[in-house]
Tab-separated table of C-alpha atoms in Angstrom:
chain	number	residue	atom	x	y	z
A	22	GLY	CA	100.047	-1.316	57.005
A	23	PRO	CA	98.690	1.746	55.187
A	24	PRO	CA	95.194	1.498	53.707
A	25	LEU	CA	94.959	0.132	50.194
A	26	PRO	CA	94.011	2.623	47.461
A	27	GLU	CA	90.477	1.246	47.194
A	28	ASP	CA	89.883	1.577	50.937
A	29	LEU	CA	88.356	4.579	52.655
A	30	VAL	CA	89.539	6.412	55.760
A	31	LEU	CA	86.826	8.224	57.705
A	32	ALA	CA	87.024	10.931	60.352
A	33	PRO	CA	84.207	11.813	62.781
A	34	THR	CA	83.847	15.322	61.363
A	35	GLY	CA	82.722	15.720	57.792
A	36	SER	CA	82.300	11.964	57.203
A	37	SER	CA	79.123	9.917	57.254
A	38	LEU	CA	79.498	6.267	58.124
A	39	ARG	CA	76.075	5.624	56.630
A	40	SER	CA	76.940	7.117	53.246
A	41	ALA	CA	80.303	5.319	53.224
A	42	ILE	CA	78.571	1.985	53.833
A	43	GLU	CA	75.951	2.666	51.173
A	44	SER	CA	78.536	3.603	48.544
A	45	SER	CA	81.035	0.872	49.387
A	46	SER	CA	81.989	-1.995	47.099
A	47	PRO	CA	82.470	-5.641	48.098
A	48	GLY	CA	85.931	-6.226	49.566
A	49	GLU	CA	86.526	-2.618	50.675
A	50	THR	CA	87.673	-1.618	54.140
A	51	LEU	CA	86.328	1.436	55.940
A	52	TYR	CA	88.901	2.691	58.443
A	53	LEU	CA	87.353	4.746	61.247
A	54	GLY	CA	89.469	7.401	62.931
A	55	ALA	CA	89.140	8.096	66.645
A	56	GLY	CA	86.009	9.954	67.747
A	57	HIS	CA	82.213	9.690	67.748
A	58	TYR	CA	80.114	8.759	64.726
A	59	TRP	CA	76.497	9.864	65.159
A	60	GLU	CA	74.213	7.423	63.373
A	61	ASP	CA	71.227	7.705	65.663
A	62	ALA	CA	68.427	8.005	63.108
A	63	GLU	CA	67.676	4.692	61.376
A	64	ASP	CA	69.276	1.278	61.062
A	65	LEU	CA	72.656	0.999	59.394
A	66	VAL	CA	72.250	-1.674	56.714
A	67	VAL	CA	75.339	-3.542	55.498
A	68	SER	CA	74.439	-5.547	52.395
A	69	ARG	CA	77.934	-5.889	50.886
A	70	SER	CA	80.883	-7.914	52.162
A	71	ILE	CA	83.046	-5.135	53.617
A	72	ARG	CA	85.278	-4.544	56.624
A	73	ILE	CA	84.676	-1.777	59.143
A	74	VAL	CA	87.793	-1.276	61.270
A	75	GLY	CA	88.449	1.135	64.121
A	76	ASP	CA	91.100	0.788	66.830
A	77	LEU	CA	91.855	-2.829	67.734
A	78	ASN	CA	93.956	-1.814	70.731
A	79	GLU	CA	91.481	0.702	72.146
A	80	PRO	CA	87.956	0.201	70.794
A	81	ALA	CA	86.704	2.883	73.195
A	82	ARG	CA	88.414	5.533	71.019
A	83	VAL	CA	86.046	4.798	68.116
A	84	VAL	CA	82.407	5.165	69.168
A	85	VAL	CA	79.349	4.665	66.948
A	86	GLU	CA	76.277	6.244	68.538
A	87	LEU	CA	73.284	4.187	67.410
A	88	GLY	CA	69.624	5.079	67.238
A	89	GLY	CA	68.610	1.820	65.573
A	90	ALA	CA	70.730	-1.223	64.867
A	91	ILE	CA	73.426	-2.430	62.516
A	92	GLN	CA	71.662	-4.844	60.170
A	93	TRP	CA	74.370	-7.112	58.756
A	94	LEU	CA	72.858	-8.726	55.664
A	95	ALA	CA	76.095	-9.432	53.810
A	96	SER	CA	77.269	-12.989	53.216
A	97	SER	CA	80.587	-12.149	54.930
A	98	GLY	CA	82.452	-9.233	56.446
A	99	THR	CA	84.237	-7.861	59.499
A	100	LEU	CA	83.451	-5.376	62.240
A	101	ALA	CA	86.468	-4.685	64.454
A	102	GLY	CA	87.838	-2.246	66.995
A	103	VAL	CA	84.713	-0.185	67.649
A	104	THR	CA	82.332	0.640	70.496
A	105	LEU	CA	78.584	0.605	69.858
A	106	ARG	CA	76.264	2.379	72.248
A	107	ARG	CA	73.122	4.517	72.431
A	108	PRO	CA	73.207	8.233	73.179
A	109	ARG	CA	69.620	8.084	74.463
A	110	ALA	CA	66.907	5.580	75.269
A	111	SER	CA	64.809	4.366	72.360
A	112	GLN	CA	61.413	2.715	72.598
A	113	SER	CA	61.579	1.403	69.033
A	114	ALA	CA	65.134	0.061	69.019
A	115	THR	CA	65.811	-3.524	70.004
A	116	SER	CA	69.230	-4.971	69.143
A	117	ALA	CA	72.500	-3.161	68.506
A	118	ILE	CA	73.569	-5.731	65.887
A	119	THR	CA	71.373	-8.127	63.949
A	120	VAL	CA	73.273	-10.648	61.824
A	121	LYS	CA	71.217	-12.128	59.007
A	122	GLY	CA	74.218	-13.074	56.895
A	123	LYS	CA	77.710	-13.899	58.194
A	124	LEU	CA	79.814	-11.627	60.395
A	125	CYS	CA	83.185	-11.755	62.111
A	126	ALA	CA	83.227	-9.255	64.991
A	127	SER	CA	86.506	-8.721	66.838
A	128	HIS	CA	87.417	-6.345	69.667
A	129	VAL	CA	83.935	-4.839	69.678
A	130	SER	CA	82.236	-3.373	72.743
A	131	VAL	CA	78.424	-3.323	72.642
A	132	ASP	CA	76.334	-1.473	75.229
A	133	ASN	CA	72.631	-1.825	74.419
A	134	GLU	CA	71.367	0.108	77.426
A	135	GLY	CA	68.313	2.117	76.484
A	136	ALA	CA	66.901	-0.441	74.035
A	137	GLY	CA	64.297	-3.103	74.573
A	138	GLY	CA	65.829	-6.298	73.185
A	139	SER	CA	68.941	-8.434	73.024
A	140	ALA	CA	72.246	-6.710	72.300
A	141	ILE	CA	73.314	-9.016	69.464
A	142	VAL	CA	70.853	-11.175	67.529
A	143	VAL	CA	72.377	-13.904	65.368
A	144	ASP	CA	69.948	-14.955	62.658
A	145	GLY	CA	72.652	-16.472	60.456
A	146	PHE	CA	76.255	-17.063	61.503
A	147	ALA	CA	78.513	-14.938	63.704
A	148	TYR	CA	81.984	-15.264	65.148
A	149	LEU	CA	82.540	-12.963	68.134
A	150	GLY	CA	86.100	-12.634	69.394
A	151	ASN	CA	87.319	-10.443	72.252
A	152	CYS	CA	83.942	-8.725	72.522
A	153	ARG	CA	82.258	-7.180	75.559
A	154	ILE	CA	78.461	-7.213	75.408
A	155	SER	CA	76.256	-5.592	78.032
A	156	GLY	CA	73.211	-3.429	78.683
A	157	ALA	CA	70.388	-5.716	77.548
A	158	ALA	CA	68.181	-5.382	80.614
A	159	LYS	CA	65.168	-6.864	78.813
A	160	GLY	CA	66.915	-9.462	76.684
A	161	SER	CA	70.115	-11.407	76.193
A	162	ALA	CA	73.639	-10.301	75.514
A	163	VAL	CA	73.634	-12.727	72.572
A	164	LEU	CA	70.503	-14.348	71.148
A	165	VAL	CA	71.002	-17.172	68.637
A	166	THR	CA	67.793	-17.713	66.694
A	167	GLN	CA	66.337	-20.955	65.418
A	168	GLY	CA	68.707	-22.820	63.119
A	169	SER	CA	71.527	-20.260	63.503
A	170	THR	CA	75.083	-20.633	64.811
A	171	ALA	CA	77.324	-18.416	66.951
A	172	ALA	CA	80.908	-18.945	68.093
A	173	LEU	CA	82.216	-16.857	70.996
A	174	ASP	CA	85.894	-16.647	71.903
A	175	ARG	CA	87.255	-14.592	74.842
A	176	CYS	CA	84.040	-12.623	75.240
A	177	SER	CA	82.300	-11.066	78.253
A	178	LEU	CA	78.500	-11.224	78.490
A	179	VAL	CA	77.619	-9.148	81.535
A	180	ASP	CA	74.933	-6.929	83.078
A	181	THR	CA	72.081	-8.263	80.948
A	182	LYS	CA	68.889	-10.169	81.712
A	183	THR	CA	70.325	-13.364	80.220
A	184	GLY	CA	73.860	-13.935	79.015
A	185	LEU	CA	73.485	-16.354	76.093
A	186	SER	CA	70.140	-17.560	74.728
A	187	VAL	CA	70.089	-20.366	72.162
A	188	GLU	CA	66.754	-21.041	70.492
A	189	SER	CA	65.376	-24.345	69.182
A	190	GLY	CA	67.692	-26.080	66.761
A	191	ALA	CA	70.383	-23.408	67.113
A	192	ALA	CA	73.976	-23.984	68.217
A	193	SER	CA	76.648	-22.012	70.047
A	194	ILE	CA	80.188	-22.796	71.141
A	195	VAL	CA	81.755	-20.572	73.802
A	196	ILE	CA	85.466	-20.672	74.650
A	197	ASP	CA	87.527	-18.778	77.266
A	198	SER	CA	84.647	-16.421	78.039
A	199	TRP	CA	82.883	-14.810	80.993
A	200	LEU	CA	79.127	-15.243	81.275
A	201	GLY	CA	77.758	-13.066	84.038
A	202	PRO	CA	76.920	-11.648	86.337
A	203	ASN	CA	73.475	-11.374	84.749
A	204	GLN	CA	70.012	-10.813	86.179
A	205	GLU	CA	68.826	-14.337	85.406
A	206	GLU	CA	70.466	-17.285	83.636
A	207	SER	CA	73.913	-16.982	82.140
A	208	VAL	CA	73.000	-19.616	79.548
A	209	LYS	CA	69.544	-20.567	78.311
A	210	GLY	CA	68.846	-23.282	75.752
A	211	LEU	CA	65.465	-24.134	74.239
A	212	ALA	CA	64.335	-27.413	72.694
A	213	LYS	CA	67.043	-29.235	70.718
A	214	ALA	CA	69.529	-26.409	71.182
A	215	THR	CA	73.245	-27.247	71.307
A	216	VAL	CA	75.589	-25.412	73.695
A	217	ALA	CA	79.288	-26.135	74.188
A	218	LEU	CA	81.277	-24.400	76.943
A	219	GLU	CA	85.037	-24.720	77.353
A	220	HIS	CA	87.275	-22.858	79.810
A	221	CYS	CA	84.489	-20.419	80.697
A	222	ASP	CA	83.415	-18.697	83.909
A	223	VAL	CA	79.674	-18.830	84.590
A	224	ALA	CA	79.084	-16.282	87.328
A	225	SER	CA	75.278	-16.327	87.585
A	226	SER	CA	72.885	-19.250	87.971
A	227	PRO	CA	73.689	-22.531	86.219
A	228	PRO	CA	72.541	-23.030	82.611
A	229	LYS	CA	68.808	-23.462	82.158
A	230	LEU	CA	68.195	-25.978	79.399
A	231	ASP	CA	65.212	-27.722	77.912
A	232	PRO	CA	65.371	-31.506	78.523
A	233	THR	CA	65.942	-32.034	74.793
A	234	ALA	CA	68.805	-29.518	74.613
A	235	PHE	CA	72.400	-30.763	74.480
A	236	LEU	CA	75.089	-29.309	76.749
A	237	CYS	CA	78.775	-30.138	76.559
A	238	SER	CA	80.917	-28.506	79.242
A	239	LYS	CA	84.650	-28.791	79.872
A	240	ASN	CA	86.753	-26.971	82.467
A	241	THR	CA	84.040	-24.371	83.050
A	242	LEU	CA	83.707	-22.700	86.445
A	243	GLY	CA	80.150	-23.051	87.729
A	244	VAL	CA	79.155	-25.896	85.376
A	245	PRO	CA	80.097	-29.554	85.922
A	246	ASP	CA	81.981	-31.275	83.137
A	247	THR	CA	79.723	-33.313	80.920
A	248	VAL	CA	80.759	-36.099	78.590
A	249	PRO	CA	78.318	-37.365	75.993
A	250	ARG	CA	77.305	-40.944	76.566
A	251	LEU	CA	78.559	-43.112	73.768
A	252	LEU	CA	77.218	-46.589	73.280
A	253	SER	CA	79.932	-49.095	72.576
A	254	LEU	CA	80.113	-52.832	72.404
A	255	GLN	CA	82.771	-54.377	74.587
A	256	PRO	CA	83.965	-57.929	73.924
A	257	GLN	CA	83.094	-60.389	76.653
A	258	GLU	CA	85.782	-61.988	78.737
A	259	GLU	CA	86.640	-65.425	77.479
A	260	ASP	CA	85.767	-67.096	80.790
A	261	ASP	CA	82.281	-65.554	80.894
A	262	ALA	CA	81.411	-65.941	77.241
A	263	GLU	CA	79.327	-68.859	76.155
A	264	VAL	CA	81.195	-70.399	73.282
A	265	PRO	CA	79.037	-72.743	71.233
A	266	LYS	CA	80.461	-76.209	71.057
A	267	LYS	CA	81.346	-77.694	67.737
A	268	PRO	CA	78.960	-80.451	66.771
A	269	THR	CA	80.529	-83.876	67.162
A	270	LYS	CA	80.781	-86.027	64.142
A	271	ARG	CA	78.186	-88.736	64.242
A	272	SER	CA	78.037	-91.978	62.412
A	273	ARG	CA	75.321	-92.546	59.922
A	274	GLY	CA	73.546	-94.904	62.323
A	275	GLU	CA	73.062	-92.242	64.986
A	276	TYR	CA	70.732	-90.266	62.718
A	277	GLY	CA	68.415	-93.181	62.386
A	278	ASN	CA	69.601	-94.047	58.905
């Protein structure tokens, strides 16, 4: 439907995405018109719970040219229907998106070519749906830091050093997604990491996991199904069980009395 009165519609010419983010109020939606938004100076910091929406049908029509990263500090919010990329190589830039709060990203294309780190760093919680993430030649498409959580649904993690990296104590569930081809592992899990894969296609080498990491896989091409071992007590068959006999009633004399 049409934007609500409190929402803001931006156009590539004459509009600054940075200033719109800085002046926004919690709950607002910033609608981005088709074109290129040049934000290639410093990081874009999102500290309020807002929605940034481009074109859900064709994210390639709405392009944000990044010099740094989008730092998502807000406790909630949405980024949808946009393409993030770099107009030139940057020695100082690392990720394209760093989530320190909570973010729902949908129909987002991220190309981190020209930067030195992982494309998306989750240092909080992130839901990624229908996203294509590539171009992290020196890092991962998605890096989930210690104690953080990421859920991926219908995503493609391709043309990076590693597809998904899950650090110690972090967790990630991946559904209906493509992991690879990548230069090295499609999935990497450190100590006590938790990774769940369902209906995925792992195109590169099998997951590389620390012995203490937990992997649950179901209907995933390239990874055998795994079922957690559950300890259960099964009743013995009656024939095999040793049933203690009831003591026979003795007379008083048999006890020596």
